Coordinates of C-alpha atoms and ligand atoms in Angstrom, one line a residue:
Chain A
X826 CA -15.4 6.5 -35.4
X827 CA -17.7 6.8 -38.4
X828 CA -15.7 7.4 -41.6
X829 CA -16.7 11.0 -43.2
X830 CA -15.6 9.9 -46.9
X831 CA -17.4 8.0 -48.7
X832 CA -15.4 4.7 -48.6
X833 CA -16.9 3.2 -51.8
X834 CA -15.8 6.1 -53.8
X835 CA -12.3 6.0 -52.9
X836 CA -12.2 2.0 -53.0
X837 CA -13.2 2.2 -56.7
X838 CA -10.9 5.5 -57.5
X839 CA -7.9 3.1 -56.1
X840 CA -9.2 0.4 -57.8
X841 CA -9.5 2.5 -60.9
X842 CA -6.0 3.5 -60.4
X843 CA -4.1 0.0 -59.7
X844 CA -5.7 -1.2 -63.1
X845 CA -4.6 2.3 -65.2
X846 CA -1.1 1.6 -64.2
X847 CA -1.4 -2.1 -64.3
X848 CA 0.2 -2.7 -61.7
X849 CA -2.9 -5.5 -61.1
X850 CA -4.4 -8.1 -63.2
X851 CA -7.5 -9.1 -60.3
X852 CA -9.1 -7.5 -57.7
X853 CA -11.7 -9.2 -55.3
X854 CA -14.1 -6.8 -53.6
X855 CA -17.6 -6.9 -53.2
X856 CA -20.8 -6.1 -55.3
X857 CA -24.1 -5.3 -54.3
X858 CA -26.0 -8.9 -54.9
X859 CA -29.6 -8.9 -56.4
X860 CA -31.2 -9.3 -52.8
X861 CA -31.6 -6.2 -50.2
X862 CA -28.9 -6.8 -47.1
X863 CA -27.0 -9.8 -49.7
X864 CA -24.0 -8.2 -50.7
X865 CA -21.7 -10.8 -52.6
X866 CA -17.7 -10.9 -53.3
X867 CA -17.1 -9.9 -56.9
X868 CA -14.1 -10.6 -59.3
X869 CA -13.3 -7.7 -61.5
X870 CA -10.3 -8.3 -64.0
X871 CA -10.7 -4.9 -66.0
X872 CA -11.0 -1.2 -65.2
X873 CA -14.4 -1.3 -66.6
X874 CA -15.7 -3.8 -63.9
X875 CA -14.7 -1.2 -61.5
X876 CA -17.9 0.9 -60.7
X877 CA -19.4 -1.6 -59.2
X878 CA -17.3 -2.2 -56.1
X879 CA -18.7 -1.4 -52.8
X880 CA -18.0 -1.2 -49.2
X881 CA -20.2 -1.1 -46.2
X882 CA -21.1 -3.3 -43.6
X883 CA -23.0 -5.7 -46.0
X884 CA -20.0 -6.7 -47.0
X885 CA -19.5 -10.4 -44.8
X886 CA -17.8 -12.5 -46.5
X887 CA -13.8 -13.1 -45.5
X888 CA -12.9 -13.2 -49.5
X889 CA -9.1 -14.0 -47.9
X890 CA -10.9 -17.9 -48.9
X891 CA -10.5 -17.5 -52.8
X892 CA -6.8 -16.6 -52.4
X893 CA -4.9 -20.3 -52.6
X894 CA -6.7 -21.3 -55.4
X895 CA -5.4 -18.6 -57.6
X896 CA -1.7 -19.3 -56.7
X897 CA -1.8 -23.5 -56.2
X898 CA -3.4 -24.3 -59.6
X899 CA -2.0 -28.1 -60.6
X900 CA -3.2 -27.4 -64.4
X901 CA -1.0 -24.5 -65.1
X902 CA -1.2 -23.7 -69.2
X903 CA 1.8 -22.5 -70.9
X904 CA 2.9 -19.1 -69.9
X905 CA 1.0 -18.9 -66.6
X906 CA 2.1 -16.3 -64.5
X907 CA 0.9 -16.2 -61.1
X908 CA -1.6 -13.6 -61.3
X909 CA -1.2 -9.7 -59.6
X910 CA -4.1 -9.4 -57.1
X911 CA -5.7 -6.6 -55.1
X912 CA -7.4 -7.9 -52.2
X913 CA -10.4 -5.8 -50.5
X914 CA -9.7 -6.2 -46.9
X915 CA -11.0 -6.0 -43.1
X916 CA -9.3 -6.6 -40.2
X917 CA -9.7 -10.2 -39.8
X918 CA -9.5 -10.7 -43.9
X919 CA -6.5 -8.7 -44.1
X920 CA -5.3 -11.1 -41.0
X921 CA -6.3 -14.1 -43.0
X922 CA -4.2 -13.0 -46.2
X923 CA -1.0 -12.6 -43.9
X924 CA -1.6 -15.6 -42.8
X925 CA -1.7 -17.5 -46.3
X926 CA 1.3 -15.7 -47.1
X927 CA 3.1 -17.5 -44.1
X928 CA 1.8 -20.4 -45.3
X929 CA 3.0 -19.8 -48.6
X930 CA -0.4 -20.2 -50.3
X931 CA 0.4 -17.1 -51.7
X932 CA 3.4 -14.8 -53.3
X933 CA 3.9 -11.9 -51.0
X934 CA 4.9 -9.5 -53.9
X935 CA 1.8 -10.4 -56.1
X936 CA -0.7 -9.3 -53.2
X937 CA -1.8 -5.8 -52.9
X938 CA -3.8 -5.7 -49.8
X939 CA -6.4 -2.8 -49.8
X940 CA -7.2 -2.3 -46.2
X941 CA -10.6 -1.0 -45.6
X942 CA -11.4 0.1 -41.7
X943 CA -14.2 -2.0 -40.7
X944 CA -16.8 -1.2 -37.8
X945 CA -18.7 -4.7 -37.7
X946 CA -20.7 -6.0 -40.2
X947 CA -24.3 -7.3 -40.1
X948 CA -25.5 -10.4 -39.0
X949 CA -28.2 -11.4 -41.3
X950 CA -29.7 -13.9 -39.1
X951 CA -30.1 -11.2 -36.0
X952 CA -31.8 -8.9 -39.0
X953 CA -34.3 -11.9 -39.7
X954 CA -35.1 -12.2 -36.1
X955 CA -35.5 -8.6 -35.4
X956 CA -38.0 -8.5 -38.8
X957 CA -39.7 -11.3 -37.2
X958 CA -41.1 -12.9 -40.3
X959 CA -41.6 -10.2 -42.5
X960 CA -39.8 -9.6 -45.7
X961 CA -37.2 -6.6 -46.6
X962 CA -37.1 -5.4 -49.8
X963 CA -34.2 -2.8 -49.9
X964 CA -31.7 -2.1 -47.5
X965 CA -29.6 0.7 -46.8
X966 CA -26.9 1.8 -44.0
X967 CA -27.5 4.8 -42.8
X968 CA -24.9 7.9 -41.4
X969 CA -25.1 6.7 -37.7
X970 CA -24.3 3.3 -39.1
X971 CA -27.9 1.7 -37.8
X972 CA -29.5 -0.2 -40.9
X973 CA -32.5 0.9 -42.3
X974 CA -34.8 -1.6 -43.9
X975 CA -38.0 -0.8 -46.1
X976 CA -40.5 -3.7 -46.1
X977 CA -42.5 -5.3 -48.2
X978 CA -45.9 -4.0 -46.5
X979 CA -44.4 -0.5 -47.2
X980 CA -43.0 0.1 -43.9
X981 CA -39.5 0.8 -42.8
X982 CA -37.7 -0.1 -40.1
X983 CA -34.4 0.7 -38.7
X984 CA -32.0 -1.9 -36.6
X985 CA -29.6 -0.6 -34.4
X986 CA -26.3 -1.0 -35.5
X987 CA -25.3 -2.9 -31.7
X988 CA -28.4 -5.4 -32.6
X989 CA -27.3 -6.0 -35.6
X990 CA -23.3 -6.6 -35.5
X991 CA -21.8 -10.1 -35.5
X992 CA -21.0 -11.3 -32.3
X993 CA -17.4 -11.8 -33.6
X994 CA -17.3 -7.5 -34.6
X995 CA -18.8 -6.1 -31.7
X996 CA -15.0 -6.9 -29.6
X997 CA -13.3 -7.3 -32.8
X998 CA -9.5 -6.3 -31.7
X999 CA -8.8 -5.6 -35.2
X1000 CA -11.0 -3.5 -37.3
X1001 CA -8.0 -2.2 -39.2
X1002 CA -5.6 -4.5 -41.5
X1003 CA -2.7 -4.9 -39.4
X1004 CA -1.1 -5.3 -42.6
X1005 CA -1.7 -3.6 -45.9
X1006 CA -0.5 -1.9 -48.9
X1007 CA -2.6 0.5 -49.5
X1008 CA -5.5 2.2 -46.7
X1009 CA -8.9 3.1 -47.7
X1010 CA -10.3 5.9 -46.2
X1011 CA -9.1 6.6 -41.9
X1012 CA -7.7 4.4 -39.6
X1013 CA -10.4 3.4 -37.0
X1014 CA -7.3 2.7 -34.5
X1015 CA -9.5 2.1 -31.6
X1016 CA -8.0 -1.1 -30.0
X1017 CA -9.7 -0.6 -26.6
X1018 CA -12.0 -3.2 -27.1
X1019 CA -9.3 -6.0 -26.6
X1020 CA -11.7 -9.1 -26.9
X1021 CA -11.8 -10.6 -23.8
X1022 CA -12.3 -14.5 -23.6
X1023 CA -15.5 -13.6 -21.7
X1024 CA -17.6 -16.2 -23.1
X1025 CA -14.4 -19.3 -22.9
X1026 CA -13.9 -18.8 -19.8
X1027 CA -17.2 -19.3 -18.4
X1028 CA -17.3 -22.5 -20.5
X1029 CA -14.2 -23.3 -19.0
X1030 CA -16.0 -22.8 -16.0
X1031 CA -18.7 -25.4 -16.2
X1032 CA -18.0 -28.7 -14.9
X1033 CA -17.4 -31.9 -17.6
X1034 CA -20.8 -32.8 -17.8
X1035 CA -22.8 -29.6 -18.8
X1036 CA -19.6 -29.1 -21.3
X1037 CA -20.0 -32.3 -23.0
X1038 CA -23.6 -31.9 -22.8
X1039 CA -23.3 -28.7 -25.0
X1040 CA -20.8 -30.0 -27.5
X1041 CA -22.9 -33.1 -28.2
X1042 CA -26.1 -31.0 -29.4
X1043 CA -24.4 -28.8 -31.4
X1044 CA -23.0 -31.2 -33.1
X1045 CA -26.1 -33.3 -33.1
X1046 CA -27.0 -30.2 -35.5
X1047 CA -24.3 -31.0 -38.0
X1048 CA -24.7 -32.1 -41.5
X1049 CA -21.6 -32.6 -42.3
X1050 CA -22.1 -30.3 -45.4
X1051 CA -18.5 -28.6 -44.8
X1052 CA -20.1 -25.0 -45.5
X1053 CA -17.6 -24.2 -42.4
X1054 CA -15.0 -25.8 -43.9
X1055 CA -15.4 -24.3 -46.9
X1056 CA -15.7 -20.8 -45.9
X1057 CA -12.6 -20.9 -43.4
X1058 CA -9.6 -19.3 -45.3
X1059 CA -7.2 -21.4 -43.4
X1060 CA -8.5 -24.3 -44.8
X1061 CA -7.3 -24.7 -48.9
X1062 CA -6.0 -28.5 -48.3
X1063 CA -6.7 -30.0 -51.6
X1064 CA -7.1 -33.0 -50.0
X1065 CA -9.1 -32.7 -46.4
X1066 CA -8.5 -35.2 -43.9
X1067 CA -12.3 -35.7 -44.0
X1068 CA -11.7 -37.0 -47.5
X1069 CA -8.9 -38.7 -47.2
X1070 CA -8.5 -42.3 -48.0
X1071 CA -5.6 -43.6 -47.3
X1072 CA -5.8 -43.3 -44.3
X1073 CA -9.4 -43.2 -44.2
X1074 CA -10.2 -41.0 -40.8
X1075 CA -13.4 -40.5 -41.3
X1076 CA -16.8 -42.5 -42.7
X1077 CA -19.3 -40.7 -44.7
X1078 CA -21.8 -40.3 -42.3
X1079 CA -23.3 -37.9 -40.3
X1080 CA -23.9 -39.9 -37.0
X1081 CA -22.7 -37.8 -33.9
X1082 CA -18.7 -40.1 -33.4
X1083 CA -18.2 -38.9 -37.3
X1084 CA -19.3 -35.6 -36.8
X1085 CA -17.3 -35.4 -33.6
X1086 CA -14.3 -36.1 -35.3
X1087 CA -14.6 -34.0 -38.0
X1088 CA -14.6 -30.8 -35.8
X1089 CA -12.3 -32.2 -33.2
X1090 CA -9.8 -32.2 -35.9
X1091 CA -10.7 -29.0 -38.5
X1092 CA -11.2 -26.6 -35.4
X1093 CA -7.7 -28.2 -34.0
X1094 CA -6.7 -27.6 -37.3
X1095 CA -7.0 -24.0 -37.0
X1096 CA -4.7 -23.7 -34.1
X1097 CA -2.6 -20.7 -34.5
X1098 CA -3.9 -20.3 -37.9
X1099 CA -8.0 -18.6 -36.9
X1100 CA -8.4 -14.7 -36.6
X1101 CA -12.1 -15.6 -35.2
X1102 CA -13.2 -14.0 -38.6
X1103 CA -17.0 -15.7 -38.1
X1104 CA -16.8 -17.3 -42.0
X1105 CA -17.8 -20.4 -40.5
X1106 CA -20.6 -19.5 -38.1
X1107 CA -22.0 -17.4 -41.2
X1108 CA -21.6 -20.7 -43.2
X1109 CA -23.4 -22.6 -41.3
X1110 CA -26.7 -23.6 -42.2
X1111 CA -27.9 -25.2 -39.0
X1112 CA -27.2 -22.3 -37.0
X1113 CA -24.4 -24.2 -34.7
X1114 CA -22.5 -21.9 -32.2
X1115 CA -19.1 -22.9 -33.8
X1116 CA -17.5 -19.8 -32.5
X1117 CA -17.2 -20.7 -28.5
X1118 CA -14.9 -24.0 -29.7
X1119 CA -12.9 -22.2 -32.4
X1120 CA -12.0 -19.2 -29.9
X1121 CA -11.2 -21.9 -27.5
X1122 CA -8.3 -23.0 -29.9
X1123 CA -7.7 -18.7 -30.3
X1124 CA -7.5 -18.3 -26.5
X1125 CA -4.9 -21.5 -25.8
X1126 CA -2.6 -20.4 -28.7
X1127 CA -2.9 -16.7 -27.5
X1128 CA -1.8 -17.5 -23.7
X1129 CA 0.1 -20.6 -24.0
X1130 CA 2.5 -19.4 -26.7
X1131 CA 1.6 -15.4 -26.7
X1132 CA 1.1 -15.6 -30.6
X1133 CA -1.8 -14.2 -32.6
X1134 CA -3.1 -15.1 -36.0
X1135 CA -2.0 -12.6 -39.1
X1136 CA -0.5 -10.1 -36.5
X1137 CA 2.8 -9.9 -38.6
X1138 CA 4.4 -11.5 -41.7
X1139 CA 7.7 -12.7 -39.9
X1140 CA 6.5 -14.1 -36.6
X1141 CA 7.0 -17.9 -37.2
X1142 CA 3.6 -19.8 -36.8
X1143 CA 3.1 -21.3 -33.6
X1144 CA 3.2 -24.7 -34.3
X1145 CA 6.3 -24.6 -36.4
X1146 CA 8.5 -23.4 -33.8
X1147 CA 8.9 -23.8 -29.8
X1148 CA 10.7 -22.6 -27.1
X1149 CA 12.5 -24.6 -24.0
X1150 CA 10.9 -23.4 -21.6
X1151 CA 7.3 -23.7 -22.8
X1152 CA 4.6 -25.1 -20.3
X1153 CA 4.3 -29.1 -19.6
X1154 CA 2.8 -28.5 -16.8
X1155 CA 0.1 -31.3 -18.3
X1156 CA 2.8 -33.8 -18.6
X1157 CA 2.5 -36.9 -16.6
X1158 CA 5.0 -37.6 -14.0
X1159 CA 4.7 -40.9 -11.9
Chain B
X781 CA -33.7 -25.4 -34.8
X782 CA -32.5 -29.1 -33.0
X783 CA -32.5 -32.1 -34.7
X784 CA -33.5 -35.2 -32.4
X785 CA -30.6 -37.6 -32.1
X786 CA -31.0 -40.6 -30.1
X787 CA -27.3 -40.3 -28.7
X788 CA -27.7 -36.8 -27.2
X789 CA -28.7 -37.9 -24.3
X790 CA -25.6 -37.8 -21.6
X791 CA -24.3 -41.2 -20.5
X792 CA -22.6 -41.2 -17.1
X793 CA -19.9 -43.7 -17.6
X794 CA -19.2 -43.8 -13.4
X795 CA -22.2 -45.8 -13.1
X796 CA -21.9 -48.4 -15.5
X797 CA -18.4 -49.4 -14.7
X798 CA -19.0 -53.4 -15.1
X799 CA -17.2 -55.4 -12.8
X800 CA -14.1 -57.4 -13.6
X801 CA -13.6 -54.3 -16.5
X802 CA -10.4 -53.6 -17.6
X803 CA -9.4 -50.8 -19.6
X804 CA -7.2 -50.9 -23.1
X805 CA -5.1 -48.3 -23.2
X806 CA -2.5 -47.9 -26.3
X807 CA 0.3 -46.0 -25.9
X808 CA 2.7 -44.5 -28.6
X809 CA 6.3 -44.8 -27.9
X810 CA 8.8 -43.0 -29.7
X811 CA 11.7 -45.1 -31.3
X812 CA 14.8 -43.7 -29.0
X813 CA 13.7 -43.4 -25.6
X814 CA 10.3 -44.5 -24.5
X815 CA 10.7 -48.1 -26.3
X816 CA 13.8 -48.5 -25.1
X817 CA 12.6 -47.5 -21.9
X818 CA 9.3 -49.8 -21.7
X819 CA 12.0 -52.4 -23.5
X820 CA 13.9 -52.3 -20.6
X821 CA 10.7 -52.1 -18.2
X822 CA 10.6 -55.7 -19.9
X823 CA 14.2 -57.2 -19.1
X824 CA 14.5 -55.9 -16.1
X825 CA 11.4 -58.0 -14.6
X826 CA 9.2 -54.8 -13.7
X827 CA 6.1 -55.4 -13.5
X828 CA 3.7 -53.2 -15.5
X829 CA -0.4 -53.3 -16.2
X830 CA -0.5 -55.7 -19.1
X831 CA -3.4 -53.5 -20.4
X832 CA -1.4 -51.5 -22.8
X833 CA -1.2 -51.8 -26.6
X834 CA 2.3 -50.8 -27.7
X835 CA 2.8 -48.6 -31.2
X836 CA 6.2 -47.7 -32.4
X837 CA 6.9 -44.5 -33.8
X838 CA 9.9 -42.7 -34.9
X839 CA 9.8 -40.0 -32.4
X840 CA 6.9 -38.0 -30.3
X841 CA 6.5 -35.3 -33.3
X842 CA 5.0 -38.1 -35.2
X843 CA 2.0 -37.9 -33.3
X844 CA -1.1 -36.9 -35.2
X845 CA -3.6 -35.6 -33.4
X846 CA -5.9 -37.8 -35.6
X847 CA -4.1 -41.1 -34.3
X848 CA -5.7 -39.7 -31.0
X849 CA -9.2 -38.9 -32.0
X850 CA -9.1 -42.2 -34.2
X851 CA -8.1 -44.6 -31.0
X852 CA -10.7 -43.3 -28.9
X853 CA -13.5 -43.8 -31.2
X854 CA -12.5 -47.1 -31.8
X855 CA -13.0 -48.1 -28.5
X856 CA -9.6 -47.7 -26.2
X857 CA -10.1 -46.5 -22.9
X858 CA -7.1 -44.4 -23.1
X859 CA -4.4 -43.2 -24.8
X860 CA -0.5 -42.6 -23.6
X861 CA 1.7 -40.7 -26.2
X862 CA 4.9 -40.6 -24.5
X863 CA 8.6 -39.6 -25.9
X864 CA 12.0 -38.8 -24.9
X865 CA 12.9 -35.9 -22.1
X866 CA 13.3 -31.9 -23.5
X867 CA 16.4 -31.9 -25.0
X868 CA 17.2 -35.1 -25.2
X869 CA 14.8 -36.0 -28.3
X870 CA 17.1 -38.2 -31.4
X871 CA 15.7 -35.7 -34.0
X872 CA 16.7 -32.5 -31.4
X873 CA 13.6 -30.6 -31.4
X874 CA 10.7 -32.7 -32.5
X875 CA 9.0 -33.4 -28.6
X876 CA 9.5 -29.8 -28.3
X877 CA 7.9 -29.0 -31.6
X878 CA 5.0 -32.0 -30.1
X879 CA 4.6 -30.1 -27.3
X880 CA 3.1 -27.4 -27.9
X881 CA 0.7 -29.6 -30.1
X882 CA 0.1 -31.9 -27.0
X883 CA -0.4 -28.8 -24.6
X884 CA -3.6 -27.7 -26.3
X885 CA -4.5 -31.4 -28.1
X886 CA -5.0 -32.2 -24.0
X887 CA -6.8 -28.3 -23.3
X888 CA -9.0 -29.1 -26.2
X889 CA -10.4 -32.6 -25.4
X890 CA -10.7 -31.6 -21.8
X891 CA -12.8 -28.1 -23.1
X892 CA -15.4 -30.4 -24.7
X893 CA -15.8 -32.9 -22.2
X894 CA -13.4 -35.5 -22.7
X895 CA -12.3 -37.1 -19.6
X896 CA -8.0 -35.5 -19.2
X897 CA -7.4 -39.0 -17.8
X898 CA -8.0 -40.4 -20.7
X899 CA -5.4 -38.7 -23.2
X900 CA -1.6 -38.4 -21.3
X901 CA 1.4 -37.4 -22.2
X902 CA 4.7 -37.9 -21.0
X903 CA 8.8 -38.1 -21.2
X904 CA 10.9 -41.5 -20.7
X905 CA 13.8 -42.2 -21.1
X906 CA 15.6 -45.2 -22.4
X907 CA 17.4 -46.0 -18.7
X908 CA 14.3 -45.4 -17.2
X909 CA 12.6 -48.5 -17.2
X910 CA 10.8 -48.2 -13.3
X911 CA 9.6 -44.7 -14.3
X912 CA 7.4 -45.9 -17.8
X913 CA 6.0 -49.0 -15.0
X914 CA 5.3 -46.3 -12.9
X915 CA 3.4 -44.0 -15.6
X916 CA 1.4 -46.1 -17.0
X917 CA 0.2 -47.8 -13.9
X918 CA -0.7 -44.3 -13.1
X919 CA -2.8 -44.5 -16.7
X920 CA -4.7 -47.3 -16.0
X921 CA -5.5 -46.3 -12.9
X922 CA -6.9 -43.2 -13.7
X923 CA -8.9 -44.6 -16.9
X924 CA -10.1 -46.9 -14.6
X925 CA -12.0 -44.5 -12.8
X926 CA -13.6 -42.9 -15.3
X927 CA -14.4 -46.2 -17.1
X928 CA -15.2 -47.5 -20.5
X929 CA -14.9 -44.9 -22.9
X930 CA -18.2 -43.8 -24.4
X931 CA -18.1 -40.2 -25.2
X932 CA -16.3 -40.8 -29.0
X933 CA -17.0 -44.2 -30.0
X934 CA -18.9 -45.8 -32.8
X935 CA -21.2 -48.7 -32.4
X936 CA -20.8 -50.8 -35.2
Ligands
SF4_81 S1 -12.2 -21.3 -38.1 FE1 -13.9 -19.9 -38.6 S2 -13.5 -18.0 -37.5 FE2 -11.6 -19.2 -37.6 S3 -10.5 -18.4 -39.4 FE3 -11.7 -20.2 -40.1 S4 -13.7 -19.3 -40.7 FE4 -12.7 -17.7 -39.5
SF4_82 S1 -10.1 -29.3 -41.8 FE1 -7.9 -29.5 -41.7 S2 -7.4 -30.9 -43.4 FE2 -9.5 -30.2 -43.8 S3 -9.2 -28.4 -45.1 FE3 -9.3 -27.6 -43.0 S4 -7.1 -27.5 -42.4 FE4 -7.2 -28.8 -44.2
SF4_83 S1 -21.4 -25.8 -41.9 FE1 -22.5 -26.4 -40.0 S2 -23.7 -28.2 -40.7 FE2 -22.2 -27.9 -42.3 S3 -20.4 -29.2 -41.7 FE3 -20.0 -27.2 -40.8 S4 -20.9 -27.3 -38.7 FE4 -21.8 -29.0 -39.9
FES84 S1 13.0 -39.3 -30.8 FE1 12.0 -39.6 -28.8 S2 10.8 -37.8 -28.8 FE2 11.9 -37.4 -30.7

């Protein structure tokens, strides 16, 4: 359900309110950014940088990524404190924050999460191909949630809001945080939508060949530019394994056995740990279909061990813990 | 957008088997059991496929999925990790812990292609000499039919 309030509003009257009573001394939200459909995570340390929060479904990026780094600083001057900070929050970001708070990346009490009910947000890439070419220059979402788009010939266009969702937010499970502080605006509650593995199992399906066949030229796409990894809240190692040097895992290059590592280990890396937030695919630059290997890791963790990512603060991550009589059905017997 | 790589086209290993070809397999055996058990493999006269590459390690939770990744791009057919029996593990709980790690390390390389033959897992104990000869003739025989490994390697 569409929200009747005017989300924005109340995000910057909380905001406004959080910094009067200091009871913050950061809050990350978003901003509209100088180009039309581009809106950009913003930083605001006083009341004053308040007005110019905003909310909508321009708003992509999982800001749940610039978390660690204000807790795990190694240069901490005399006096530090770690610092009080509102968090602006979707589903899958506020998902992402419970899940750095597991993983003690950061204090609990020093985290106000502002959960903001999310219906999907827009996939630039599907705006680009439904413009075919031609340029926007504003942008605006309108009441029924479709995006309407004024171009640079002096037309406008509008894109349906189901052609322009993510994949990732058209069967999002979670379009509320799970858990917050404080809510903005109504509770979307609709949970109906329970995403279905549709698309893993029909990989599953496919015999070796065609699946090895499919991994190899996506990654013959890869760079090796670690936008993904970059992106992905889960990963704040300060050292990567992909940098490592002693061991060294990894070479420098980007031929295919490199880049075949690299992902074999971040995406197992995010066992347990992924809420299928999308940071990455977004990331990318060559356009790889990321998503059908990381929900793979999703799925496993989800009906091997029944655990889901930034569900709740006490469940034990996955991997941490185990029962007796977990399946080894895999193990090999003579 | 593709970028042309001379690799991406698919190699099917079953028909280049060479003759004669025998696979290198390494297997990680945890301190307590498994070494104890391939030790005893030893003494007792079994015999066992001498294609296997023994490492040491201090229990089955040791195992990095990296170690994994790392032996099959450097060229070994296939890869054994094998530790002591639920339960019975020297540091309690750490092949439980490894299990669940192993249970989707061996979903994960099978999702994108990997041949399941050629990562394996497994319990041994250290009285249970016949069984380890047993499992990892079972290894090589299944690497053996899928051949040389290919899929992860790099040509230096
Ligand atoms: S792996 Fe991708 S989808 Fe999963 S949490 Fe990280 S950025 Fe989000
Ligand atoms: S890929 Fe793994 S090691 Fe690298 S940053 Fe992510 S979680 Fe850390
Ligand atoms: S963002 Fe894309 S191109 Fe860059 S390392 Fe990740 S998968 Fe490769
Ligand atoms: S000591 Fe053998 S598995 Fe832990």
């Amino acid at each position: 359900m569409r929200q009747k309030t005017n989300l924005s509003d109340e995000l910057k009257w909380v905001a406004r309110k959080l910094f009067e009573e200091n009871r913050i001394d950061l809050l990350i939200g978003y901003e509209k950014g100088t180009l039309p459909l581009h809106n950009r995570p913003c930083f605001v340390s006083s009341v004053e940088g308040v007005d110019k929060l905003v909310w909508d479904s321009l708003c992509a990026n999982n800001l749940a990524t610039y978390l660690p780094r204000l807790f795990t600083r190694t240069h901490r001057p005399k006096g530090w404190k770690p610092p009080r900070v509102a968090i602006v929050a979707k589903g899958c970001d506020a998902r992402s924050v419970v899940g750095l708070i597991k993983e003690k990346q950061a204090p609990r009490e020093n985290i106000v999460i502002l959960g903001v009910p999310c219906d999907g947000v827009v996939d630039l890439r599907k705006i680009e191909d439904a413009l075919d070419g031609a340029c926007p220059v504003s942008a605006k979402v309108a009441e029924d949630g479709s995006i309407m788009l004024q171009l640079d010939s002096g037309k406008s266009v509008q894109v349906s809001r189901e052609k322009a969702l993510f994949d990732a937010c058209s069967d999002c499970p979670y379009p509320d945080a799970p858990v917050f502080d404080i809510r903005i605006g109504r509770e979307i509650g609709d949970k109906s939508a329970r995403r279905p593995f549709k698309d893993v199992e029909e990989f599953e399906a496919k015999s070796p060949e065609p699946r090895w066949k499919y991994f190899l030229e996506e990654m013959s796409k890869c760079i090796r530019c670690y936008a993904c990894r970059q992106a992905c809240p889960n990963c704040y190692c300060p050292t990567c394994f992909a940098e490592q040097t002693q061991p060294k895992w990894l070479g420098v290059g980007a031929d295919l056995p490199e880049v075949m590592y690299f992902h074999l280990g971040r995406i197992f890396h995010q066992a347990g740990r992924c809420v299928d937030c999308g940071a990455c695919v977004r990331a990318c630059p060559m356009g790889i279909d990321l998503r059908i290997f990381t929900r793979k890791m999703v799925k496993d963790v989800q009906e091997l061990f029944g655990y889901e990512a930034g569900i709740s603060l006490d469940e034990p991550p996955p991997l941490c813990t185990f029962k007796m009589e977990d399946d080894e059905s895999f193990i090999t017997e003579p | 957008m593709k970028t042309e790589n001379p690799k991406s086209e698919i190699r099917n290993p079953q028909s280049e088997i060479p003759e004669q070809w025998q696979p290198k397999i390494l297997a990680f055996l945890c301190n307590w059991c498994s070494y104890a058990g391939a030790d005893l493999a030893g003494v007792s006269r079994i015999q066992y496929p001498t294609n296997v590459r023994v490492i040491r390690v201090p229990c089955s939770g040791r195992i990095n999925p990296l170690f994994i990744f790392s032996a099959l791009r450097q060229g070994i057919d296939g890869v054994l990790v094998s530790g002591c029996h639920p339960g019975d593990c020297h540091y309690i709980s750490g092949n439980l812990v490894a299990r669940r790690k192993f249970a989707l390390l061996k979903n994960w390389l099978e999702y994108v292609g990997i041949e399941p033959e050629r990562v394996q897992f497994s319990w041994v104990s250290a009285a249970e000499g016949g069984r380890f000869a047993e499992i990892l003739q079972k290894v090589v025989d299944g690497v053996k039919q899928v051949g040389p490994i290919q899929k992860l390697t790099k040509d230096i």
